[in-house]
mmCIF file of C-alpha atoms and ligand atoms in Angstrom:
data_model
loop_
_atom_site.group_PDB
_atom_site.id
_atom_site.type_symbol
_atom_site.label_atom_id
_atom_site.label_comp_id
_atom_site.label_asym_id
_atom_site.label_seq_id
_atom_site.Cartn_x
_atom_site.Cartn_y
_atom_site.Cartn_z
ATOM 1 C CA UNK A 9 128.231 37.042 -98.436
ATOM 2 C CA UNK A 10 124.951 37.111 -100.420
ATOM 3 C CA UNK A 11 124.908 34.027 -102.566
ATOM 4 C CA UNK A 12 127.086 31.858 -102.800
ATOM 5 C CA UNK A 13 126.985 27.918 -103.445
ATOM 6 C CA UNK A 14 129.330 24.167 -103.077
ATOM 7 C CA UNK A 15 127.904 20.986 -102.648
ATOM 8 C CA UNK A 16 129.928 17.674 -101.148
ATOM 9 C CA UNK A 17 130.143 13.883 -100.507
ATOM 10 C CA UNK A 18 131.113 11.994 -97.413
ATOM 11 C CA UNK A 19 130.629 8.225 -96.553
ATOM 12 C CA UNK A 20 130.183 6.864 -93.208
ATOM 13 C CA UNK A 21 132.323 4.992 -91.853
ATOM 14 C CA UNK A 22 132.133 1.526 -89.705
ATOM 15 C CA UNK A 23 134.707 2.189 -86.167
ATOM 16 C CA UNK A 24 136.758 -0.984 -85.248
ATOM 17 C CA UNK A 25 137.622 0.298 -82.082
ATOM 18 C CA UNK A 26 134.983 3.002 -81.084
ATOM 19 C CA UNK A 27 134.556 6.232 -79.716
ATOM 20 C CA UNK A 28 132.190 6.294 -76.850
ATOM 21 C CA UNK A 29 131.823 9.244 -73.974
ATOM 22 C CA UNK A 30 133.425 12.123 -74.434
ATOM 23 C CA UNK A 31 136.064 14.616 -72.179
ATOM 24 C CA UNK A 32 133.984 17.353 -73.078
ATOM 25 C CA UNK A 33 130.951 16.869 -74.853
ATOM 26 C CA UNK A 34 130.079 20.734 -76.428
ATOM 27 C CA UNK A 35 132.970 20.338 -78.332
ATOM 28 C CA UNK A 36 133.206 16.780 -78.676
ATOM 29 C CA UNK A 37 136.845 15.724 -77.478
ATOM 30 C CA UNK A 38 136.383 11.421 -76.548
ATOM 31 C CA UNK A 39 137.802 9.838 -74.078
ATOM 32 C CA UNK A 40 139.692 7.539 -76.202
ATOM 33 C CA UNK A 41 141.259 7.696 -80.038
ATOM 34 C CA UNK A 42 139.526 5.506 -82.436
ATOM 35 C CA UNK A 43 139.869 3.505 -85.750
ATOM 36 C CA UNK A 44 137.540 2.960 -88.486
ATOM 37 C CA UNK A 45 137.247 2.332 -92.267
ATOM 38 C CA UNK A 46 135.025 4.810 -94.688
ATOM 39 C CA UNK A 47 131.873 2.313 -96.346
ATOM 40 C CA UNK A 48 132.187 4.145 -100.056
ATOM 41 C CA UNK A 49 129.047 2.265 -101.336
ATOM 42 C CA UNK A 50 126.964 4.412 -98.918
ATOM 43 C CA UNK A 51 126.889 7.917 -99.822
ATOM 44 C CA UNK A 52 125.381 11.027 -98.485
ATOM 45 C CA UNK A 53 125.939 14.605 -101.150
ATOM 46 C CA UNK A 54 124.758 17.687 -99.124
ATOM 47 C CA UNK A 55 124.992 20.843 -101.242
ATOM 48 C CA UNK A 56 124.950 23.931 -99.014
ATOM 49 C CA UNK A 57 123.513 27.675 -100.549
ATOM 50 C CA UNK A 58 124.618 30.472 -98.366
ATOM 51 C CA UNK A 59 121.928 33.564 -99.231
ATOM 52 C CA UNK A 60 121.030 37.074 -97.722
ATOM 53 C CA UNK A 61 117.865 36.878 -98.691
ATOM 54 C CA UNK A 62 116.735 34.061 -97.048
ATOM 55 C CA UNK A 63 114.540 34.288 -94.088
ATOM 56 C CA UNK A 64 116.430 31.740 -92.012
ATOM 57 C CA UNK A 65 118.058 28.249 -92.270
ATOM 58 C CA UNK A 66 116.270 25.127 -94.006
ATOM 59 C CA UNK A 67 117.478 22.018 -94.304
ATOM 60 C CA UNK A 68 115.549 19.504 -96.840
ATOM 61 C CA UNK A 69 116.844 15.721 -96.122
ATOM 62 C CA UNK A 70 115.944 12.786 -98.802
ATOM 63 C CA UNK A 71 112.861 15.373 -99.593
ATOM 64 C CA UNK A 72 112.217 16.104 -96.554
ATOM 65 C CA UNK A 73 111.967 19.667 -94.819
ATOM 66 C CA UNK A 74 113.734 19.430 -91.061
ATOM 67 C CA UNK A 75 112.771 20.843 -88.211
ATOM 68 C CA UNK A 76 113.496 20.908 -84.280
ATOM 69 C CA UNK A 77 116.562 19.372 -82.914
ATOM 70 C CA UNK A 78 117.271 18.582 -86.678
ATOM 71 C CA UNK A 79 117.955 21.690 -87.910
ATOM 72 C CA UNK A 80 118.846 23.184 -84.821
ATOM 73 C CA UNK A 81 122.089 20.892 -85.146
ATOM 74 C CA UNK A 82 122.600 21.886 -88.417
ATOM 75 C CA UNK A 83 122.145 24.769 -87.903
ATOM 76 C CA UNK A 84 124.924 25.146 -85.175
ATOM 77 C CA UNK A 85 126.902 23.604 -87.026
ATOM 78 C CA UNK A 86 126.775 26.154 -90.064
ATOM 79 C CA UNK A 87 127.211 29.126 -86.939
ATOM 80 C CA UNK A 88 130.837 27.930 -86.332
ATOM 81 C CA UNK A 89 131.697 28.387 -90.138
ATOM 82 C CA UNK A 90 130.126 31.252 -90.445
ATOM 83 C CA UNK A 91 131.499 32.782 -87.369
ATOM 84 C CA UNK A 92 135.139 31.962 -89.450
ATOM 85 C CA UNK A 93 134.062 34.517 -92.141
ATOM 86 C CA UNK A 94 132.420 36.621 -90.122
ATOM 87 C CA UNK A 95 129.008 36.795 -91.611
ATOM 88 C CA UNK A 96 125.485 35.804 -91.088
ATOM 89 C CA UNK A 97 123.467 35.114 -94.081
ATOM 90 C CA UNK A 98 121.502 31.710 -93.414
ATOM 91 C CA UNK A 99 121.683 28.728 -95.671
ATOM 92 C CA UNK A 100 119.640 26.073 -97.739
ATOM 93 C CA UNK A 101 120.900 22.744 -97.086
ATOM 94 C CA UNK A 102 119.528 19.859 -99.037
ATOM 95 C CA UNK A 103 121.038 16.498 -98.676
ATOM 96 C CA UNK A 104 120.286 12.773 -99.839
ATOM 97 C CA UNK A 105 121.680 9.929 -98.867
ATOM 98 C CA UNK A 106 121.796 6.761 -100.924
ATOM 99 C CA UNK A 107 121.582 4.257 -97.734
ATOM 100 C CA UNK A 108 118.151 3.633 -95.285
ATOM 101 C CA UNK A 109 118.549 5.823 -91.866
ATOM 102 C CA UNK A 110 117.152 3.300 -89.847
ATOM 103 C CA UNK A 111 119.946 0.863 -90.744
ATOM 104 C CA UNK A 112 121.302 1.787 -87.741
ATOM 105 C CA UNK A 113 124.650 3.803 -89.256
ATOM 106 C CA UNK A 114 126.257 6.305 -87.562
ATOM 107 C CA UNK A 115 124.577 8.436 -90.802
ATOM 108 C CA UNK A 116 125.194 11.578 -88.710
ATOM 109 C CA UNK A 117 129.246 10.983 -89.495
ATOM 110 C CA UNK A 118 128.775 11.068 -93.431
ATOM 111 C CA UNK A 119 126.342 14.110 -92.756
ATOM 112 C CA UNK A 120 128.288 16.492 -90.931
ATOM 113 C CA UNK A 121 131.188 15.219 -93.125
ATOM 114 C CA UNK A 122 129.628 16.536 -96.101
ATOM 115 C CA UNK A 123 128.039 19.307 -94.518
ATOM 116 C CA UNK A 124 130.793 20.719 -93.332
ATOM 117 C CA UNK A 125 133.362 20.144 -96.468
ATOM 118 C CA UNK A 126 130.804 21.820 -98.922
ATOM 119 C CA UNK A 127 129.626 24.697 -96.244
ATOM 120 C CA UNK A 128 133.173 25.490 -96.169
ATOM 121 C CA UNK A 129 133.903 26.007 -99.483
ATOM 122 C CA UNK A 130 130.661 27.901 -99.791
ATOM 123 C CA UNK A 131 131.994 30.290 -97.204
ATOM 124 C CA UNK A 132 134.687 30.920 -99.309
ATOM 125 C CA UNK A 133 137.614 29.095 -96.395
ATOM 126 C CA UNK A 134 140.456 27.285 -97.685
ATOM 127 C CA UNK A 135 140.868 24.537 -94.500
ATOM 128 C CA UNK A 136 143.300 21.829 -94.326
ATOM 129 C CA UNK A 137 142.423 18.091 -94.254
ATOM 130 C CA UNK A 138 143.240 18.628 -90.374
ATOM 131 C CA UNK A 139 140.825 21.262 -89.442
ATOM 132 C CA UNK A 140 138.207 20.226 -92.183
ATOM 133 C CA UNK A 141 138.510 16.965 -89.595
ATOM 134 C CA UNK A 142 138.412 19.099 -86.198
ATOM 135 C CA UNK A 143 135.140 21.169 -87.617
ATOM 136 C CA UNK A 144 133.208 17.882 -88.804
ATOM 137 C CA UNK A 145 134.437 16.514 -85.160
ATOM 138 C CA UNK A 146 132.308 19.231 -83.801
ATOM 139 C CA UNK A 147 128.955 18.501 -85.969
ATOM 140 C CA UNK A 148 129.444 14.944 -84.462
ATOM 141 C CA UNK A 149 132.280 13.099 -83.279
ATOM 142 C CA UNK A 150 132.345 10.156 -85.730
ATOM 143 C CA UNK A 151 132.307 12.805 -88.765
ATOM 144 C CA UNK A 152 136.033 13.494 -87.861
ATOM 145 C CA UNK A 153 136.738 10.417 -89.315
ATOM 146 C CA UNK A 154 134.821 10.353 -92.478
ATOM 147 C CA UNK A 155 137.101 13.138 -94.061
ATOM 148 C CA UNK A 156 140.254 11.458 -94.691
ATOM 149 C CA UNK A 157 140.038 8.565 -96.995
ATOM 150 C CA UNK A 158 140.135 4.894 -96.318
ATOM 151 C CA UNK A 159 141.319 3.266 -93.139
ATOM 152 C CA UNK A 160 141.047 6.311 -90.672
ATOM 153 C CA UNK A 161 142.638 7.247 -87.123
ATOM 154 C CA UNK A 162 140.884 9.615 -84.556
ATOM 155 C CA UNK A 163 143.444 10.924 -82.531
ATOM 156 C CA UNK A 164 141.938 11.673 -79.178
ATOM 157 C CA UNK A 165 143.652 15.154 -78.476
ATOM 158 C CA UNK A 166 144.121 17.085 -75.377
ATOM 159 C CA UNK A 167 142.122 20.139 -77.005
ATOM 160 C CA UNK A 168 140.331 21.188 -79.749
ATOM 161 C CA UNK A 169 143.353 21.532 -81.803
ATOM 162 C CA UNK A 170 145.106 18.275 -82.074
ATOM 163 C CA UNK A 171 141.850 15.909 -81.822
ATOM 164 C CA UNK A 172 141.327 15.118 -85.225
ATOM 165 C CA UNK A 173 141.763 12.551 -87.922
ATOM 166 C CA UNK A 174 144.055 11.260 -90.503
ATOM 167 C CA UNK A 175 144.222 8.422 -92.986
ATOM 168 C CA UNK A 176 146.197 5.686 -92.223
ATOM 169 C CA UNK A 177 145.913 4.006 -95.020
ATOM 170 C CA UNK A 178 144.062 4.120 -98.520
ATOM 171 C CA UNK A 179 140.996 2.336 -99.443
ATOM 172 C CA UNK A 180 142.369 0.018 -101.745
ATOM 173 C CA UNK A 181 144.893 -0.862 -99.193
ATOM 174 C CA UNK A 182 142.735 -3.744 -98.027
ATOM 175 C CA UNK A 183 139.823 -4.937 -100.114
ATOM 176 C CA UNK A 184 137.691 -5.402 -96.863
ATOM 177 C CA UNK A 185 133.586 -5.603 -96.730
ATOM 178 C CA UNK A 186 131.112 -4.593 -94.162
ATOM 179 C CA UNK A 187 128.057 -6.636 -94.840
ATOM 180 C CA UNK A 188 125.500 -5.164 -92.389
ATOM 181 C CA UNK A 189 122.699 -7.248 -91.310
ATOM 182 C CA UNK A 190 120.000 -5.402 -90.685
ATOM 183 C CA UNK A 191 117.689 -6.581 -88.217
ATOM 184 C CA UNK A 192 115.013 -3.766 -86.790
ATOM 185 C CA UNK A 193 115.160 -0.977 -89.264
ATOM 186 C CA UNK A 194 112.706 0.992 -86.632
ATOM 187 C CA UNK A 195 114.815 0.478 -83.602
ATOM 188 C CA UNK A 196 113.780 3.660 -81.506
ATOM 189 C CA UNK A 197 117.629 3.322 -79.783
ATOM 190 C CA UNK A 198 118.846 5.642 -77.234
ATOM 191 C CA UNK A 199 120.892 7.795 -79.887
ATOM 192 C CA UNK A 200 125.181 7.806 -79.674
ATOM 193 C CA UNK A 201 124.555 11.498 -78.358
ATOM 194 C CA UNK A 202 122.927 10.060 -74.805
ATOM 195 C CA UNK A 203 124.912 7.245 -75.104
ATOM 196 C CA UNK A 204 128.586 9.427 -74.729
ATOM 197 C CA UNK A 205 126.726 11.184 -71.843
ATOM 198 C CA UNK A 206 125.727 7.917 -70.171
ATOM 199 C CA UNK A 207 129.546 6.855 -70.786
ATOM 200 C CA UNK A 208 131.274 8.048 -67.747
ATOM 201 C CA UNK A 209 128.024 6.493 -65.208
ATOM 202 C CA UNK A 210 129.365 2.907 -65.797
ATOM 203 C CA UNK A 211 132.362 1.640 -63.324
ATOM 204 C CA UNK A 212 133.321 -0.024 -66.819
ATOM 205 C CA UNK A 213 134.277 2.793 -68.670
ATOM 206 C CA UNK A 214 137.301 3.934 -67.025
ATOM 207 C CA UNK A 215 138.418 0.093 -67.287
ATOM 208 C CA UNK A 216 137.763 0.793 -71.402
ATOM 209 C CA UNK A 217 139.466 3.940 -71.711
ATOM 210 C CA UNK A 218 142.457 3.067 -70.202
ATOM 211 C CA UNK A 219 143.040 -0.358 -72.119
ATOM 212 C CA UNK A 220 142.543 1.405 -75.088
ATOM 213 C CA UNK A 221 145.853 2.445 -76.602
ATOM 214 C CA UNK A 222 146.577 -1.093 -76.790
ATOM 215 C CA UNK A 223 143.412 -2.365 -78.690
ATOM 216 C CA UNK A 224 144.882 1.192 -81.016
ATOM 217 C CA UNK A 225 147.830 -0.623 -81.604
ATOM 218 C CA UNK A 226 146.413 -4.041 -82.181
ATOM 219 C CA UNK A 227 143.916 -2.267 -84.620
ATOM 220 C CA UNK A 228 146.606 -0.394 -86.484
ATOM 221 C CA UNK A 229 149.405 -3.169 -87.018
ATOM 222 C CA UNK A 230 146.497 -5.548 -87.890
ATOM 223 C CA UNK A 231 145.482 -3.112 -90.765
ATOM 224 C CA UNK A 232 148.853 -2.575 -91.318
ATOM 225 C CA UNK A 233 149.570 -6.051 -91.825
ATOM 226 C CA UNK A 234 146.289 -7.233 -93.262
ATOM 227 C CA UNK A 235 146.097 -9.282 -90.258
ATOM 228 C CA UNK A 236 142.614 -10.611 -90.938
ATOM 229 C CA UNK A 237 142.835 -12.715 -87.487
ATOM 230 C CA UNK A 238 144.283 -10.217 -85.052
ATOM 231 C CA UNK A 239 142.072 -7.514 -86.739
ATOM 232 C CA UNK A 240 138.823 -10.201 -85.583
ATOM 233 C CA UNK A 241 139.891 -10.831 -82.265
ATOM 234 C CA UNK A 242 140.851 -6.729 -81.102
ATOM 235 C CA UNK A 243 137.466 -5.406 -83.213
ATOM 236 C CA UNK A 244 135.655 -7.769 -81.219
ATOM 237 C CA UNK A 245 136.552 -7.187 -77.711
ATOM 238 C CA UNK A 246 136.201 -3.360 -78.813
ATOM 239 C CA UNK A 247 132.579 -3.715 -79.503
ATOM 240 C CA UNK A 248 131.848 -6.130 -76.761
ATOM 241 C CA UNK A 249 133.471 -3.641 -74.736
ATOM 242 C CA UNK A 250 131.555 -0.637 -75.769
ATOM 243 C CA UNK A 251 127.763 -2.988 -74.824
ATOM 244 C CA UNK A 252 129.327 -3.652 -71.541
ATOM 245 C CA UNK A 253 129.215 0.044 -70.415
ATOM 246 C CA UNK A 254 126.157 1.001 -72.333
ATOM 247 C CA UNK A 255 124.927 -2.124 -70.220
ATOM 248 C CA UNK A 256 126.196 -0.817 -66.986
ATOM 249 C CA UNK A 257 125.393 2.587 -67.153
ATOM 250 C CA UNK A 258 122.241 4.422 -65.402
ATOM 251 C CA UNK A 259 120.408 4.065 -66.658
ATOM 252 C CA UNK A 260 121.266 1.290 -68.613
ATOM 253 C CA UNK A 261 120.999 0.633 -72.626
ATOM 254 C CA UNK A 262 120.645 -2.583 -74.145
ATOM 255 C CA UNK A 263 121.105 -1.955 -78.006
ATOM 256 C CA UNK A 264 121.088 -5.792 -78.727
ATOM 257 C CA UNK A 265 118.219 -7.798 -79.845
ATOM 258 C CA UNK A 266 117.956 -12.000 -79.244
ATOM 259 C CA UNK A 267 119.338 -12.123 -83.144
ATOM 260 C CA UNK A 268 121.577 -9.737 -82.726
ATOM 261 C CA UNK A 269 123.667 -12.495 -80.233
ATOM 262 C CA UNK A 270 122.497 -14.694 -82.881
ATOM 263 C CA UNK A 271 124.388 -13.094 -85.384
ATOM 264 C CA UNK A 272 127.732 -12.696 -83.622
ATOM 265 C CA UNK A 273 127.609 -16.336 -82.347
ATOM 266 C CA UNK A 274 127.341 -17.155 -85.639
ATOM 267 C CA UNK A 275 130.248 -15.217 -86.665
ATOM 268 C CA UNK A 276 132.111 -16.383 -84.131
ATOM 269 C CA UNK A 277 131.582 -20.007 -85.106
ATOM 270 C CA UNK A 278 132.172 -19.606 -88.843
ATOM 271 C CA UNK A 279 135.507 -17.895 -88.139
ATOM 272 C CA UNK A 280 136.710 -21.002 -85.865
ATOM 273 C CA UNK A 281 135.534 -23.424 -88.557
ATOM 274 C CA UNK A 282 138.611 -21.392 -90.934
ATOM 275 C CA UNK A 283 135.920 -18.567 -92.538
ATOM 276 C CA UNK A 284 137.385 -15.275 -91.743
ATOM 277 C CA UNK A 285 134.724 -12.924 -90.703
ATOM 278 C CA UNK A 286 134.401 -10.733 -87.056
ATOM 279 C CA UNK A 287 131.186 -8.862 -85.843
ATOM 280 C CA UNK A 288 131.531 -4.990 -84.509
ATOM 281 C CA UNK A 289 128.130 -3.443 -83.130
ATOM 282 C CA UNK A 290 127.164 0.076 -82.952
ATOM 283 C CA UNK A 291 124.682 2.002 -80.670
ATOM 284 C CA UNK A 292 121.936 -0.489 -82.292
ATOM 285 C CA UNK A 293 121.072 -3.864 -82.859
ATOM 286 C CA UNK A 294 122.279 -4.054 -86.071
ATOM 287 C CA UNK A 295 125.371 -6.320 -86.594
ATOM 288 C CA UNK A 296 128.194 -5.114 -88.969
ATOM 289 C CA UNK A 297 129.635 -8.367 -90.114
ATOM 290 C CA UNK A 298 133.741 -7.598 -91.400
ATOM 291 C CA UNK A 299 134.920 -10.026 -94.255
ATOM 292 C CA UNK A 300 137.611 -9.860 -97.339
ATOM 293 C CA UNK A 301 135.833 -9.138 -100.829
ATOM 294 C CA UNK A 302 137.095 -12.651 -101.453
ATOM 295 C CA UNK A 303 134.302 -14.408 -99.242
ATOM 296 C CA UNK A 304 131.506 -11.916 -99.199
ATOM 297 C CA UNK A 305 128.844 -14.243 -101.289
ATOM 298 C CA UNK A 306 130.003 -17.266 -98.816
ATOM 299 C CA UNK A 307 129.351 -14.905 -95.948
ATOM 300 C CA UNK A 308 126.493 -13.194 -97.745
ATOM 301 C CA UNK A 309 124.412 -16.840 -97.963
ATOM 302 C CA UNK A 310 125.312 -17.504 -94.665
ATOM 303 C CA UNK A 311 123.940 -14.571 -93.383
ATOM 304 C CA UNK A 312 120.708 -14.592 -95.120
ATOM 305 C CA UNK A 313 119.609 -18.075 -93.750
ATOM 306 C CA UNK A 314 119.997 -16.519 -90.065
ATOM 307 C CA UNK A 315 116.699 -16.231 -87.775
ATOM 308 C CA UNK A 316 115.574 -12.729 -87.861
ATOM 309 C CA UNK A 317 117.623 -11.135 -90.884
ATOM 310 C CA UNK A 318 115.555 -8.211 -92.054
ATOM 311 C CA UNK A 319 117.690 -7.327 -95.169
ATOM 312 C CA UNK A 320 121.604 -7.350 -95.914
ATOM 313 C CA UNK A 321 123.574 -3.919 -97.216
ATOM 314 C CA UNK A 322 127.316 -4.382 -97.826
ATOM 315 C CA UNK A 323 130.009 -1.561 -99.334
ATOM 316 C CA UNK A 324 133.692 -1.746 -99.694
ATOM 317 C CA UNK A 325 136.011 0.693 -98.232
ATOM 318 C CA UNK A 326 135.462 3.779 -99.215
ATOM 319 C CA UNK A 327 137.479 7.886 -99.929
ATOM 320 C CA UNK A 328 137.266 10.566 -97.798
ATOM 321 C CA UNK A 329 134.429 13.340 -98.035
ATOM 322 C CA UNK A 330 135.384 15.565 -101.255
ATOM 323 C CA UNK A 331 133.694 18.446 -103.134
ATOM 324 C CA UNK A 332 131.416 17.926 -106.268
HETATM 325 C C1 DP6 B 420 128.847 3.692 -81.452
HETATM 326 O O1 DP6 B 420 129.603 10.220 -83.690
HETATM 327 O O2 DP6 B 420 127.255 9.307 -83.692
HETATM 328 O O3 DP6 B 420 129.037 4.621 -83.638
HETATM 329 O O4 DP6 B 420 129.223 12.886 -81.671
HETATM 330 O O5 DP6 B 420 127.055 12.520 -80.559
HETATM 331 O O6 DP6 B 420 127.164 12.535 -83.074
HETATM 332 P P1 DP6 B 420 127.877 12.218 -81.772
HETATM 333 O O7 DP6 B 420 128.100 10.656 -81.720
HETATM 334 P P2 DP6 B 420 128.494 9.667 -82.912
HETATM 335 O O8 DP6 B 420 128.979 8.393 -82.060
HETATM 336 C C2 DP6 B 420 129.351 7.221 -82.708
HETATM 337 C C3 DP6 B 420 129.294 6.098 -81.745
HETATM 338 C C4 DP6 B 420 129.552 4.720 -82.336
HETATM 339 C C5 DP6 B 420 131.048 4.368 -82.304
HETATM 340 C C6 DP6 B 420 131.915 5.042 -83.336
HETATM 341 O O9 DP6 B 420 131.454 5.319 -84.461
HETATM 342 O O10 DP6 B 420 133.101 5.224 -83.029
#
């Protein structure tokens, strides 16, 4: 390998029921399968230059030369591939995303997504959808999901082999929104990393994990059935679930602000009063607010006159991470 080049896009992707501590966390296998849908309005392209003459790896986000943990993880990442191949020659990474990091996305998911399709092909490895999925899992766990297109399953696995994703539907299966409301853009959060390890010091968390096939299945025949009601009331209890361990783990994390149960009270209210709209939280304050394309100004106005609304981002479901 001396020079050789491919460059990729990947989307995050907003889980309905989440991932959250993991069997084994060097390779990343959870605890429990998840769902999720890909947001294909937010977009990160990473284009990856493999070259022997090259000092060592660099990585240049949004402008930005990395360093530290950063690149370290990137760089990591970029090992496994090219221990595939068999070679060593390090790599340029430069990647932009289109979407603010501190909006509290899991942006690491459309990263290692992206990274890992277009490092890949730069290697020179044909890889299935499947392992494409296993090898994003690795880079970080919610990346498994953004490679297959539209509404997304995480199978949990009993080894690195079969934990991976597939699609379980396409995007325009279900013309859903996620209208985030964003309201600390700085939130200094204990990142999803610490959060999986915290995971298993909560007496919730086995109490999660083992109700969890069931919120699966409620998850899945909601999408399935476009069940906008039954996909509120599971994606809910999912999320609520998720605080309750961060909240009762040891330490403990509290990732909501005062607005933030501002926000999903609200939710909750409008949806009772015949609006259909349900809340799902991720490790941050932000509140990801789920609606049908059909009301998103309604919910949009709604939102806006809220105490404590920063700034609103929305994006319809999105593809799968694909080559450029
Ligand atoms: C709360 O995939 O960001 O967003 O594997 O350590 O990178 P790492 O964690 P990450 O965890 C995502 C946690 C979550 C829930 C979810 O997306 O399922």
């Amino acid at each position: 390998m001396t020079f050789s080049t491919a460059a990729a896009v990947a989307h995050p992707n907003i889980a309905f029921i989440k991932y959250w501590g993991n069997r084994d966390d060097e390779i990343r296998l959870p605890q429990n399968g998840s769902i999720s849908m890909n947001l294909g309005d937010l977009t990160t392209r990473t284009m990856v230059t493999f070259d022997s003459s090259l000092p060592r790896d660099t990585f240049d986000l949004n402008g930005i030369r990395q360093s530290g943990a950063a690149l370290q993880r990137v760089s990591q990442h970029l090992n496994l591939i090219r221990g595939i191949r068999g070679f060593s020659a390090p790599a340029h990474i430069f990647s932009e995303s289109n979407f603010p990091t501190g909006a509290g996305l899991a942006s690491s998911a459309a990263a290692f997504a992206a990274l890992t399709v277009a490092a890949v092909r730069a290697a020179g490895i044909e890889m299935t959808e499947k392992d494409l999925s296993r090898l994003a899992r690795r880079g970080s766990g919610s990346a498994a999901r953004s490679i297959p297109a539209g509404f997304v399953e995480w199978f949990r696995g009993d080894t690195d082999t079969d934990s991976y994703a597939i699609s379980i539907a396409p995007a325009d299966h279900w013309d859903l929104v996620d209208c985030i409301v964003i309201l600390d853009s700085n939130h200094k959060a204990t990142g999803s990393t610490e959060g999986h390890r915290l995971a298993q010091t909560s007496p919730l968390q086995q109490a999660r994990v083992k109700d969890c096939d069931h919120r699966l299945e409620n998850c899945r025949d909601a999408i399935m059935h476009k069940d906008f009601d039954a996909l509120a009331r599971v994606i809910e209890i999912d999320s609520n679930l998720l605080h309750a361990v961060a909240m009762t783990s040891n330490p403990p994390v509290f990732y909501w602000l005062p607005a933030t149960i501002e926000v999903m009270q609200a939710v909750v209210d409008w949806r009772l009063a015949g609006l259909p709209v349900a809340y799902t939280i991720d490790a941050g304050p932000n509140v990801h607010v789920i609606c049908e394309s059909g009301s998103i100004s309604r919910v949009q106005e709604k939102l806006a006159a809220l105490p404590g609304v920063q700034s609103l981002l929305s994006s319809k479901v999105g593809n799968g991470a694909t080559l450029e």
